Short mmCIF file of C-alpha atoms in Angstrom, two decimals:
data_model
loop_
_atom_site.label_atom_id
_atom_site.label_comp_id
_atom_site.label_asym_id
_atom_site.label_seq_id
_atom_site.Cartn_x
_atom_site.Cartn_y
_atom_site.Cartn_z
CA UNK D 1 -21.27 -15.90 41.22
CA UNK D 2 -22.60 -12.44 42.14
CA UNK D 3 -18.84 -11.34 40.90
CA UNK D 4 -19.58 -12.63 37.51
CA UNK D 5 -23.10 -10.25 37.74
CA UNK D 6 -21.00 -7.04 38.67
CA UNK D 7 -18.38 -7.91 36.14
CA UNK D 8 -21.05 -8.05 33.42
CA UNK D 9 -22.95 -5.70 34.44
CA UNK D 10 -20.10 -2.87 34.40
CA UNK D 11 -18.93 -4.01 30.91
CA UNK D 12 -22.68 -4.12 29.33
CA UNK D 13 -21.96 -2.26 25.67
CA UNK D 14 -25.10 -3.08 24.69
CA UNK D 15 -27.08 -1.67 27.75
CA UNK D 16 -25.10 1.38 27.37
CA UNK D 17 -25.69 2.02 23.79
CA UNK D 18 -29.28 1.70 24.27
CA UNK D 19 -29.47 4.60 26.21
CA UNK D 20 -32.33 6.86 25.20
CA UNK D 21 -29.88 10.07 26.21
CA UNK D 22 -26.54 10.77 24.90
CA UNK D 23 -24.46 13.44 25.93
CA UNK D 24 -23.90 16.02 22.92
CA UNK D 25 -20.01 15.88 21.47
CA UNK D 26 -18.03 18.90 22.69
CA UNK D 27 -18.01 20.90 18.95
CA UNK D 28 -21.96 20.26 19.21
CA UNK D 29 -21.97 21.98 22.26
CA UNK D 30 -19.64 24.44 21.40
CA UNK D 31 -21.34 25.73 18.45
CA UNK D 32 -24.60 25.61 20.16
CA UNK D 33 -23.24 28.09 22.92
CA UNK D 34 -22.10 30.54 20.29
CA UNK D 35 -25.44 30.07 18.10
CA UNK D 36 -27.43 30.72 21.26
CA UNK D 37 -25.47 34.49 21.35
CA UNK D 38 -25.22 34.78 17.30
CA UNK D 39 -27.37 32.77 15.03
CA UNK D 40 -25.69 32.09 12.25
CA UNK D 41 -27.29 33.74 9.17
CA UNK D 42 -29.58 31.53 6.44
CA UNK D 43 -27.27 30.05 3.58
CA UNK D 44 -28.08 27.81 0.63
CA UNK D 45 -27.21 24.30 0.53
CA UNK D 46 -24.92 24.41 -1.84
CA UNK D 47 -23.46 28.23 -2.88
CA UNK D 48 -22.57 28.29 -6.48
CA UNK D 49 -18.59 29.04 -6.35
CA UNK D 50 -17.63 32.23 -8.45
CA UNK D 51 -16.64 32.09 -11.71
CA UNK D 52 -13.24 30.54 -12.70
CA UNK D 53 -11.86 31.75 -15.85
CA UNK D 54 -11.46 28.77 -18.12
CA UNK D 55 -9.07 28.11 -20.91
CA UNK D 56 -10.22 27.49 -24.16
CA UNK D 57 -9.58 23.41 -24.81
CA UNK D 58 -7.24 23.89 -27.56
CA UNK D 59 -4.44 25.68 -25.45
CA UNK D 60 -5.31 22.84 -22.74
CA UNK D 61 -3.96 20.37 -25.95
CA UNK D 62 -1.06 22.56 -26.97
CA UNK D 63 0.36 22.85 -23.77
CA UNK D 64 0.23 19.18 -23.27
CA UNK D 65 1.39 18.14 -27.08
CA UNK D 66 4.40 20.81 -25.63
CA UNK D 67 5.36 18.96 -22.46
CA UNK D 68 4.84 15.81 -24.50
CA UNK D 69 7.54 16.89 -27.39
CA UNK D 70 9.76 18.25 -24.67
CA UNK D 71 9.95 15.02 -23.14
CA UNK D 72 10.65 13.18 -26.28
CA UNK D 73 13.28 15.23 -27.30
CA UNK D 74 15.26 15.19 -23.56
CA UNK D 75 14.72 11.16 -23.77
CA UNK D 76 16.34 10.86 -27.48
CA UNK D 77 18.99 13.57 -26.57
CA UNK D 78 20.22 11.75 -23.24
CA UNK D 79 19.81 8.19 -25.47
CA UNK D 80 22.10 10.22 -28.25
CA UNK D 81 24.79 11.12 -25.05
CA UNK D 82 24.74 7.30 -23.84
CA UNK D 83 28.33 5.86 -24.72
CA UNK D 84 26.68 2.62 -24.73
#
């Protein structure tokens, strides 16, 4: 019986998980090493991203009507060389 106790003992998840210390993950510790030398500096939470040109929505349409008409006219072409 006292085998039983050692078994369970060494294979106790839940005794181990309840442990009120747990060893910091290597990046944690890594990054806490170089903070400790170089703080980083204060950033917002979120950083608005620059400014992306946009493209008015109408050449957004054309361009798609385009690929759109393009299409249809390769499908009805390659239907027109069909022997069948």
């Amino acid at each position: 019986m006292p085998e039983q106790d050692d078994w369970e003992r060494d294979f106790d998840h839940t005794w181990a998980n309840s442990a009120e210390h747990k060893e910091p993950s290597a990046r944690a510790r890594m990054l806490a090493a170089r903070w400790k030398e170089n703080p980083p500096e204060p950033a917002p939470f979120r950083a608005d991203p620059d400014p992306v040109p946009r493209r008015s929505s109408w050449v957004s349409t054309a361009v798609v009507l385009g690929c759109v008409a393009v299409v249809i006219v390769l499908l009805g072409y390659a239907q027109m060389r069909s022997p069948y």
